[in-house]
Each structure stands twice: as C-alpha cells, then as structure tokens.
PDB file of C-alpha atoms in Angstrom:
ATOM      1  CA  MET A  18     111.953 113.931 113.601  1.00 44.00           C
ATOM      2  CA  ASN A  19     110.544 111.450 116.097  1.00 52.00           C
ATOM      3  CA  SER A  20     107.625 109.488 114.654  1.00 59.00           C
ATOM      4  CA  ALA A  21     105.404 106.911 116.276  1.00 62.00           C
ATOM      5  CA  LEU A  22     103.698 103.935 114.716  1.00 62.00           C
ATOM      6  CA  THR A  23      99.945 103.634 114.861  1.00 57.00           C
ATOM      7  CA  ILE A  24      98.699 100.061 114.600  1.00 52.00           C
ATOM      8  CA  PHE A  25      95.024  99.434 113.901  1.00 51.00           C
ATOM      9  CA  PHE A  26      93.483  96.152 114.996  1.00 48.00           C
ATOM     10  CA  SER A  27      90.356  94.891 113.208  1.00 46.00           C
ATOM     11  CA  LEU A  28      88.138  94.337 116.236  1.00 38.00           C
ATOM     12  CA  SER A  29      85.302  96.720 115.385  1.00 38.00           C
ATOM     13  CA  PHE A  30      81.727  95.442 115.309  1.00 36.00           C
ATOM     14  CA  LEU A  31      81.645  96.902 111.810  1.00 40.00           C
ATOM     15  CA  PHE A  32      84.631  94.713 110.901  1.00 40.00           C
ATOM     16  CA  ALA A  33      86.940  97.510 109.893  1.00 43.00           C
ATOM     17  CA  SER A  34      89.286  96.321 107.164  1.00 50.00           C
ATOM     18  CA  SER A  35      91.068  99.549 106.222  1.00 67.00           C
ATOM     19  CA  GLN A  36      91.807 102.632 108.314  1.00 73.00           C
ATOM     20  CA  GLU A  37      93.364 106.067 107.827  1.00 77.00           C
ATOM     21  CA  LEU A  38      94.316 108.824 110.244  1.00 72.00           C
ATOM     22  CA  LEU A  39      92.646 112.181 109.584  1.00 75.00           C
ATOM     23  CA  PRO A  40      93.893 115.649 110.546  1.00 72.00           C
ATOM     24  CA  GLY A  41      92.534 116.506 113.971  1.00 74.00           C
ATOM     25  CA  GLY A  42      92.881 112.991 115.332  1.00 75.00           C
ATOM     26  CA  LYS A  43      89.828 111.364 113.769  1.00 81.00           C
ATOM     27  CA  ILE A  44      89.967 107.950 112.094  1.00 84.00           C
ATOM     28  CA  ALA A  45      88.415 107.005 108.760  1.00 86.00           C
ATOM     29  CA  PHE A  46      87.767 103.322 108.248  1.00 87.00           C
ATOM     30  CA  LEU A  47      86.141 100.861 105.888  1.00 84.00           C
ATOM     31  CA  GLY A  48      83.354  98.984 107.602  1.00 84.00           C
ATOM     32  CA  TYR A  49      80.374  96.834 106.733  1.00 79.00           C
ATOM     33  CA  ASN A  50      76.849  98.153 107.183  1.00 69.00           C
ATOM     34  CA  SER A  51      74.296  95.548 106.126  1.00 69.00           C
ATOM     35  CA  ASP A  52      75.765  93.971 102.974  1.00 77.00           C
ATOM     36  CA  THR A  53      77.765  96.971 101.770  1.00 82.00           C
ATOM     37  CA  SER A  54      81.265  98.142 102.652  1.00 88.00           C
ATOM     38  CA  SER A  55      81.319 101.891 103.271  1.00 88.00           C
ATOM     39  CA  VAL A  56      83.700 104.548 104.585  1.00 89.00           C
ATOM     40  CA  PHE A  57      83.017 105.805 108.118  1.00 88.00           C
ATOM     41  CA  VAL A  58      84.673 108.448 110.305  1.00 87.00           C
ATOM     42  CA  MET A  59      84.932 108.318 114.094  1.00 88.00           C
ATOM     43  CA  THR A  60      86.809 109.989 116.925  1.00 86.00           C
ATOM     44  CA  SER A  61      89.929 108.291 118.285  1.00 80.00           C
ATOM     45  CA  ASP A  62      87.994 106.840 121.241  1.00 82.00           C
ATOM     46  CA  GLY A  63      85.564 105.076 118.888  1.00 81.00           C
ATOM     47  CA  SER A  64      82.632 107.448 119.421  1.00 85.00           C
ATOM     48  CA  ASP A  65      80.671 109.692 117.055  1.00 87.00           C
ATOM     49  CA  ILE A  66      80.677 107.278 114.108  1.00 87.00           C
ATOM     50  CA  GLN A  67      79.536 108.931 110.875  1.00 87.00           C
ATOM     51  CA  GLN A  68      79.028 107.269 107.490  1.00 87.00           C
ATOM     52  CA  VAL A  69      80.746 109.065 104.595  1.00 88.00           C
ATOM     53  CA  THR A  70      79.810 106.991 101.525  1.00 88.00           C
ATOM     54  CA  PRO A  71      76.219 105.824 100.913  1.00 85.00           C
ATOM     55  CA  ASP A  72      75.088 102.192 101.055  1.00 85.00           C
ATOM     56  CA  SER A  73      74.528 102.289  97.298  1.00 85.00           C
ATOM     57  CA  ILE A  74      78.323 102.420  96.745  1.00 87.00           C
ATOM     58  CA  GLU A  75      80.506  99.369  97.408  1.00 89.00           C
ATOM     59  CA  VAL A  76      83.937 100.674  98.478  1.00 91.00           C
ATOM     60  CA  HIS A  77      86.672  98.029  98.254  1.00 90.00           C
ATOM     61  CA  SER A  78      89.598 100.106  99.555  1.00 90.00           C
ATOM     62  CA  PHE A  79      90.389 103.780 100.098  1.00 92.00           C
ATOM     63  CA  ALA A  80      92.924 106.400 101.208  1.00 92.00           C
ATOM     64  CA  ILE A  81      92.651 109.951 102.503  1.00 91.00           C
ATOM     65  CA  SER A  82      94.115 113.009 100.751  1.00 94.00           C
ATOM     66  CA  PRO A  83      97.018 114.738 102.545  1.00 91.00           C
ATOM     67  CA  ASP A  84      94.806 117.674 103.584  1.00 91.00           C
ATOM     68  CA  GLY A  85      92.012 115.350 104.782  1.00 89.00           C
ATOM     69  CA  SER A  86      89.315 116.897 102.581  1.00 91.00           C
ATOM     70  CA  GLU A  87      88.941 114.057 100.059  1.00 93.00           C
ATOM     71  CA  LEU A  88      89.291 110.328  99.803  1.00 93.00           C
ATOM     72  CA  VAL A  89      90.312 108.155  96.886  1.00 95.00           C
ATOM     73  CA  ALA A  90      88.449 104.869  96.625  1.00 94.00           C
ATOM     74  CA  SER A  91      88.321 101.718  94.552  1.00 93.00           C
ATOM     75  CA  ILE A  92      84.679 101.280  93.534  1.00 92.00           C
ATOM     76  CA  ASP A  93      83.516  98.602  91.084  1.00 88.00           C
ATOM     77  CA  GLY A  94      87.077  98.216  89.821  1.00 89.00           C
ATOM     78  CA  ASP A  95      87.751 101.899  89.124  1.00 93.00           C
ATOM     79  CA  ILE A  96      89.369 104.773  91.024  1.00 94.00           C
ATOM     80  CA  PHE A  97      87.187 107.647  92.269  1.00 96.00           C
ATOM     81  CA  ILE A  98      87.940 110.810  94.242  1.00 96.00           C
ATOM     82  CA  ILE A  99      85.211 111.684  96.744  1.00 94.00           C
ATOM     83  CA  ASN A 100      84.827 114.985  98.582  1.00 92.00           C
ATOM     84  CA  ILE A 101      84.216 114.090 102.235  1.00 87.00           C
ATOM     85  CA  ALA A 102      82.082 117.158 103.016  1.00 85.00           C
ATOM     86  CA  SER A 103      79.847 117.208  99.917  1.00 87.00           C
ATOM     87  CA  GLY A 104      80.005 113.590  98.755  1.00 86.00           C
ATOM     88  CA  SER A 105      80.694 114.648  95.155  1.00 90.00           C
ATOM     89  CA  MET A 106      82.602 112.069  93.090  1.00 92.00           C
ATOM     90  CA  LYS A 107      85.108 112.211  90.230  1.00 94.00           C
ATOM     91  CA  LYS A 108      85.998 109.077  88.255  1.00 94.00           C
ATOM     92  CA  LEU A 109      89.683 108.759  87.323  1.00 94.00           C
ATOM     93  CA  THR A 110      89.888 105.355  85.599  1.00 93.00           C
ATOM     94  CA  HIS A 111      87.540 103.492  83.278  1.00 90.00           C
ATOM     95  CA  ASN A 112      86.921  99.764  82.967  1.00 82.00           C
ATOM     96  CA  ARG A 113      89.910  98.755  85.086  1.00 83.00           C
ATOM     97  CA  SER A 114      90.397  96.302  87.948  1.00 89.00           C
ATOM     98  CA  THR A 115      91.965  98.504  90.613  1.00 91.00           C
ATOM     99  CA  TYR A 116      92.566  98.081  94.334  1.00 90.00           C
ATOM    100  CA  ALA A 117      94.482  99.613  97.257  1.00 91.00           C
ATOM    101  CA  PRO A 118      94.853 103.274  96.179  1.00 94.00           C
ATOM    102  CA  GLU A 119      97.479 105.352  98.007  1.00 95.00           C
ATOM    103  CA  TRP A 120      97.613 109.160  97.794  1.00 96.00           C
ATOM    104  CA  SER A 121     101.060 110.739  97.375  1.00 97.00           C
ATOM    105  CA  PRO A 122     102.138 113.079 100.212  1.00 95.00           C
ATOM    106  CA  ASN A 123     102.276 116.060  97.816  1.00 97.00           C
ATOM    107  CA  GLY A 124      98.686 115.354  96.735  1.00 96.00           C
ATOM    108  CA  LYS A 125      99.509 115.123  93.019  1.00 97.00           C
ATOM    109  CA  HIS A 126      99.367 111.376  92.283  1.00 97.00           C
ATOM    110  CA  ILE A 127      97.624 108.193  93.331  1.00 97.00           C
ATOM    111  CA  ALA A 128      99.298 104.787  93.277  1.00 97.00           C
ATOM    112  CA  PHE A 129      97.208 101.629  93.063  1.00 95.00           C
ATOM    113  CA  SER A 130      97.149  97.973  92.136  1.00 92.00           C
ATOM    114  CA  ASP A 131      95.686  97.174  88.710  1.00 92.00           C
ATOM    115  CA  ARG A 132      95.251  93.783  87.075  1.00 90.00           C
ATOM    116  CA  PHE A 133      96.625  92.754  83.701  1.00 87.00           C
ATOM    117  CA  GLY A 134      95.327  89.272  83.049  1.00 84.00           C
ATOM    118  CA  GLU A 135      96.206  86.995  85.965  1.00 85.00           C
ATOM    119  CA  TYR A 136      98.679  89.394  87.563  1.00 86.00           C
ATOM    120  CA  ALA A 137      98.520  92.710  89.385  1.00 89.00           C
ATOM    121  CA  GLU A 138     100.899  95.559  88.581  1.00 92.00           C
ATOM    122  CA  LEU A 139     101.682  98.843  90.328  1.00 94.00           C
ATOM    123  CA  CYS A 140     100.249 101.861  88.529  1.00 94.00           C
ATOM    124  CA  VAL A 141      99.987 105.593  89.147  1.00 96.00           C
ATOM    125  CA  ILE A 142      97.628 108.304  87.937  1.00 96.00           C
ATOM    126  CA  ASP A 143      97.543 112.069  88.489  1.00 96.00           C
ATOM    127  CA  THR A 144      94.595 113.431  90.488  1.00 95.00           C
ATOM    128  CA  GLY A 145      93.200 115.032  87.350  1.00 93.00           C
ATOM    129  CA  GLY A 146      92.901 111.623  85.728  1.00 91.00           C
ATOM    130  CA  LEU A 147      94.923 112.648  82.676  1.00 90.00           C
ATOM    131  CA  GLU A 148      98.125 110.624  83.022  1.00 93.00           C
ATOM    132  CA  TYR A 149      97.877 106.883  83.756  1.00 93.00           C
ATOM    133  CA  ARG A 150     101.150 104.967  83.998  1.00 93.00           C
ATOM    134  CA  ARG A 151     102.053 101.364  84.687  1.00 92.00           C
ATOM    135  CA  LEU A 152     105.231 101.301  86.789  1.00 93.00           C
ATOM    136  CA  THR A 153     106.014  97.596  86.978  1.00 90.00           C
ATOM    137  CA  PRO A 154     106.757  95.704  83.737  1.00 81.00           C
ATOM    138  CA  PHE A 155     106.752  92.136  85.051  1.00 73.00           C
ATOM    139  CA  HIS A 156     104.268  89.726  86.631  1.00 70.00           C
ATOM    140  CA  THR A 157     104.472  91.496  89.951  1.00 70.00           C
ATOM    141  CA  ASN A 158     101.901  89.727  92.094  1.00 74.00           C
ATOM    142  CA  GLU A 159      99.091  87.230  91.670  1.00 75.00           C
ATOM    143  CA  GLY A 160      97.172  89.039  94.424  1.00 76.00           C
ATOM    144  CA  ASN A 161      96.657  92.769  94.919  1.00 81.00           C
ATOM    145  CA  ILE A 162      99.686  94.964  95.597  1.00 88.00           C
ATOM    146  CA  SER A 163     100.069  96.929  98.816  1.00 88.00           C
ATOM    147  CA  SER A 164     102.243 100.037  98.550  1.00 94.00           C
ATOM    148  CA  THR A 165     103.464 103.131 100.390  1.00 95.00           C
ATOM    149  CA  TRP A 166     104.828 106.483  99.210  1.00 97.00           C
ATOM    150  CA  ALA A 167     108.139 108.006 100.265  1.00 97.00           C
ATOM    151  CA  PRO A 168     107.658 111.368 102.022  1.00 96.00           C
ATOM    152  CA  ASP A 169     109.105 113.228  99.007  1.00 97.00           C
ATOM    153  CA  SER A 170     106.507 111.608  96.690  1.00 97.00           C
ATOM    154  CA  LYS A 171     109.257 110.445  94.321  1.00 97.00           C
ATOM    155  CA  GLU A 172     109.388 106.735  95.214  1.00 97.00           C
ATOM    156  CA  ILE A 173     106.999 103.949  96.136  1.00 97.00           C
ATOM    157  CA  ALA A 174     107.741 100.823  98.153  1.00 96.00           C
ATOM    158  CA  PHE A 175     105.512  97.909  97.237  1.00 94.00           C
ATOM    159  CA  GLN A 176     104.891  94.225  97.808  1.00 89.00           C
ATOM    160  CA  GLY A 177     106.004  92.200  94.805  1.00 86.00           C
ATOM    161  CA  ARG A 178     106.710  88.586  93.975  1.00 80.00           C
ATOM    162  CA  GLY A 179     107.664  86.062  96.631  1.00 75.00           C
ATOM    163  CA  TYR A 180     106.569  88.169  99.637  1.00 81.00           C
ATOM    164  CA  ASP A 181     109.355  90.647  98.925  1.00 89.00           C
ATOM    165  CA  PHE A 182     109.411  94.434  98.904  1.00 92.00           C
ATOM    166  CA  PHE A 183     110.653  96.592  96.031  1.00 94.00           C
ATOM    167  CA  ILE A 184     111.134 100.336  95.522  1.00 96.00           C
ATOM    168  CA  VAL A 185     110.440 102.193  92.291  1.00 96.00           C
ATOM    169  CA  ASN A 186     111.037 105.818  91.309  1.00 95.00           C
ATOM    170  CA  ILE A 187     107.878 107.049  89.553  1.00 94.00           C
ATOM    171  CA  ASP A 188     109.932 109.051  87.033  1.00 91.00           C
ATOM    172  CA  LYS A 189     112.464 106.246  86.427  1.00 87.00           C
ATOM    173  CA  PRO A 190     110.382 103.039  86.615  1.00 80.00           C
ATOM    174  CA  ARG A 191     113.062 100.880  84.992  1.00 82.00           C
ATOM    175  CA  GLY A 192     115.241 101.291  88.072  1.00 85.00           C
ATOM    176  CA  ILE A 193     113.215  99.006  90.345  1.00 92.00           C
ATOM    177  CA  ARG A 194     115.293  97.704  93.241  1.00 93.00           C
ATOM    178  CA  GLN A 195     114.540  94.788  95.520  1.00 93.00           C
ATOM    179  CA  ILE A 196     115.078  95.492  99.225  1.00 94.00           C
ATOM    180  CA  THR A 197     114.079  92.186 100.865  1.00 90.00           C
ATOM    181  CA  HIS A 198     114.998  88.625  99.897  1.00 84.00           C
ATOM    182  CA  THR A 199     112.640  85.931 101.120  1.00 76.00           C
ATOM    183  CA  GLY A 200     114.986  83.091 100.180  1.00 67.00           C
ATOM    184  CA  SER A 201     117.549  84.311 102.709  1.00 61.00           C
ATOM    185  CA  ASP A 202     115.172  83.993 105.672  1.00 60.00           C
ATOM    186  CA  LYS A 203     115.890  81.092 108.020  1.00 60.00           C
ATOM    187  CA  ILE A 204     112.192  80.540 108.805  1.00 59.00           C
ATOM    188  CA  PRO A 205     109.710  80.121 105.903  1.00 63.00           C
ATOM    189  CA  ILE A 206     107.722  83.315 105.299  1.00 64.00           C
ATOM    190  CA  VAL A 207     104.049  83.051 104.358  1.00 65.00           C
ATOM    191  CA  ALA A 208     103.334  86.791 104.254  1.00 73.00           C
ATOM    192  CA  ARG A 209     105.180  90.106 104.122  1.00 78.00           C
ATOM    193  CA  LYS A 210     102.809  92.997 103.425  1.00 81.00           C
ATOM    194  CA  SER A 211     101.315  96.366 104.439  1.00 86.00           C
ATOM    195  CA  PRO A 212     104.465  98.514 104.079  1.00 92.00           C
ATOM    196  CA  SER A 213     104.349 101.988 105.621  1.00 93.00           C
ATOM    197  CA  TRP A 214     107.103 104.565 105.001  1.00 95.00           C
ATOM    198  CA  SER A 215     108.050 106.743 107.993  1.00 94.00           C
ATOM    199  CA  PRO A 216     107.541 110.536 107.721  1.00 92.00           C
ATOM    200  CA  ASP A 217     111.290 111.158 108.066  1.00 93.00           C
ATOM    201  CA  GLY A 218     111.985 108.824 105.126  1.00 95.00           C
ATOM    202  CA  LYS A 219     114.390 106.599 107.057  1.00 95.00           C
ATOM    203  CA  LYS A 220     112.311 103.519 107.926  1.00 96.00           C
ATOM    204  CA  ILE A 221     109.625 101.221 106.538  1.00 96.00           C
ATOM    205  CA  ALA A 222     107.273  99.371 108.856  1.00 93.00           C
ATOM    206  CA  TYR A 223     105.499  96.214 107.707  1.00 91.00           C
ATOM    207  CA  PHE A 224     103.718  93.037 108.761  1.00 87.00           C
ATOM    208  CA  LYS A 225     105.437  89.658 108.431  1.00 84.00           C
ATOM    209  CA  GLU A 226     104.108  86.176 109.121  1.00 82.00           C
ATOM    210  CA  CYS A 227     106.196  82.991 109.319  1.00 76.00           C
ATOM    211  CA  LEU A 228     105.450  79.280 109.569  1.00 73.00           C
ATOM    212  CA  GLU A 229     107.577  77.360 112.060  1.00 70.00           C
ATOM    213  CA  SER A 230     106.930  73.829 113.311  1.00 66.00           C
ATOM    214  CA  GLY A 231     103.394  73.951 111.965  1.00 70.00           C
ATOM    215  CA  LEU A 232     102.570  77.201 113.801  1.00 72.00           C
ATOM    216  CA  TYR A 233     102.053  80.681 112.374  1.00 73.00           C
ATOM    217  CA  HIS A 234     103.957  83.567 113.973  1.00 76.00           C
ATOM    218  CA  GLY A 235     103.244  87.147 112.939  1.00 82.00           C
ATOM    219  CA  GLY A 236     104.563  90.538 113.905  1.00 85.00           C
ATOM    220  CA  ILE A 237     105.156  94.181 113.085  1.00 89.00           C
ATOM    221  CA  TYR A 238     108.700  94.946 111.917  1.00 90.00           C
ATOM    222  CA  ILE A 239     110.689  98.081 111.124  1.00 94.00           C
ATOM    223  CA  MET A 240     113.619  98.124 108.682  1.00 95.00           C
ATOM    224  CA  ASN A 241     115.822 100.649 106.950  1.00 97.00           C
ATOM    225  CA  THR A 242     114.717 101.674 103.454  1.00 97.00           C
ATOM    226  CA  ASP A 243     117.443  99.521 101.927  1.00 96.00           C
ATOM    227  CA  GLY A 244     115.976  96.465 103.695  1.00 94.00           C
ATOM    228  CA  SER A 245     118.700  96.239 106.333  1.00 95.00           C
ATOM    229  CA  ASP A 246     118.278  95.807 110.090  1.00 95.00           C
ATOM    230  CA  PRO A 247     114.726  94.352 110.211  1.00 91.00           C
ATOM    231  CA  THR A 248     113.569  94.592 113.821  1.00 93.00           C
ATOM    232  CA  LEU A 249     110.505  93.022 115.432  1.00 90.00           C
ATOM    233  CA  ILE A 250     108.647  95.588 117.522  1.00 90.00           C
ATOM    234  CA  LEU A 251     105.387  93.753 118.229  1.00 87.00           C
ATOM    235  CA  GLU A 252     104.399  90.086 118.064  1.00 84.00           C
ATOM    236  CA  LEU A 253     100.984  89.807 116.503  1.00 77.00           C
ATOM    237  CA  ASN A 254      98.942  86.831 115.340  1.00 70.00           C
ATOM    238  CA  GLY A 255      96.068  88.419 113.534  1.00 63.00           C
ATOM    239  CA  ARG A 256      95.184  91.292 111.288  1.00 62.00           C
ATOM    240  CA  ALA A 257      96.675  94.769 111.559  1.00 66.00           C
ATOM    241  CA  ILE A 258      96.953  97.887 109.444  1.00 71.00           C
ATOM    242  CA  ILE A 259     100.052  99.981 110.013  1.00 79.00           C
ATOM    243  CA  ASP A 260     100.491 103.731 109.769  1.00 79.00           C
ATOM    244  CA  TRP A 261     102.828 106.355 111.185  1.00 80.00           C
ATOM    245  CA  SER A 262     101.650 109.370 113.140  1.00 73.00           C
ATOM    246  CA  PRO A 263     102.396 112.609 111.215  1.00 68.00           C
ATOM    247  CA  ASN A 264     104.874 113.771 113.882  1.00 66.00           C
TER     248      ASN A 264
END
C-alpha cells in the first residue's frame, strides 16, 4: 500500500489547532469563534465552512470516527461522542481530566490522555462507556499525551517521558516498549510529539524539534515502528498536525 502524509499548518483565521480528514475529502478542524473553541467542517480548498458544535460547548480536542459519522471530543474534562448530523451527545467519562482522544480504526475504543495528580497517563475506553482502563502505570508525562493507533487497533504509540515514544498493546499493557531514546541524540531535543501511524502499519510519522547553537530547528520525520531509520522529510519551524491519507 502506498500512503501519503497530509500535513496541516495552523494558518487559518480561525486559528485551527486540531484537524481531521473526513471521508469524501472534507476536513474537520478545531477553531475559535468568539471566545469558544468549536469543531468546524470545510472542503479541502477551505470553502464552505460549517460549524458542527455550538458556541455553548468548549471543545478542547477531538477526533473523527472511522466512518466519519461521529466525533469524540474532550469537553470540560470529560469524553463525549457527538453525532455530526444530529448534534446528539453521549458522555463516556465522569469527573475526569481528559485530553487528546483518538478513535481506534475498528471503531470500538477511544484512547486519551487522563490526569492522575500531576501526571498524565494513557487510558482507553470502549465506545459504550462501560470499560475504562488505564494503560500506563508510571508517571508518563507532565503534559498531555499525544497518541496514535496501529491499523489493527491492537497497539497504541504514544509520547511518554523525556520526549520519547512508546508502544503499548491494549490487551497486554505491562509489555510497554520504548522505541526512541532521547539521550542518544547528538543534538538536544526539546520536543518529539504528534505521532501518526501509517495505514500499512510499517511507519510512524512525527514532529521533532531540536535546539542547536541557540536556534530551534523543527521538522517532520518518518521512522520504522521499532524506532529505527528516522528520516527527515520536511523542515518546519512552526506548528503542524500530521496525518496519513487513507490510501
């Protein structure tokens, strides 16, 4: 399978901070209208912008279901599923501190960052809201965790401690394996985030930023799923959200 990377740049007048590809070529994104962050949908050329969530709801982050009919969103610290056509909402978590939900490719589970005291951990919940599980047992990250599902929906790659990436099997969470090692980098790394697993399961794309001679250098990289052969494909000093095209 030949897959292409789609890289979103945050240059919209609505200050888009999160984007998702929809079936049919449309783009869903998180933008700011007045003082509220809401989900919008537009065509790939930036026209026909439509607001999906009302101004009364503050959406912090979101992801689209595999069939494109629903979105999962972090709202006021909890996870909700929202039907795009009707706007109906279903609350999955209660009194949590969640962020960055990611829908599994098979549509059965949602991974997200949840806080336990001062640290964030990777968690997963089924779309019925019945089974909530914490996958990481250690102080994973002081900030929120970005993650990406494997195409088979069995594993998740995520950003953990020290700007490194880890992979966990959702059915065998004790077998967490580290795939990058920041200490081995010749140039100091100040960020490694936004992992995105390729549809063929062979590669992970991500954003990395380094500090060299007082200057910041960022870029989009692709590596094998074991962390080997990291390759710079685009130099980028700024903000980007990475996704793969379905084909």
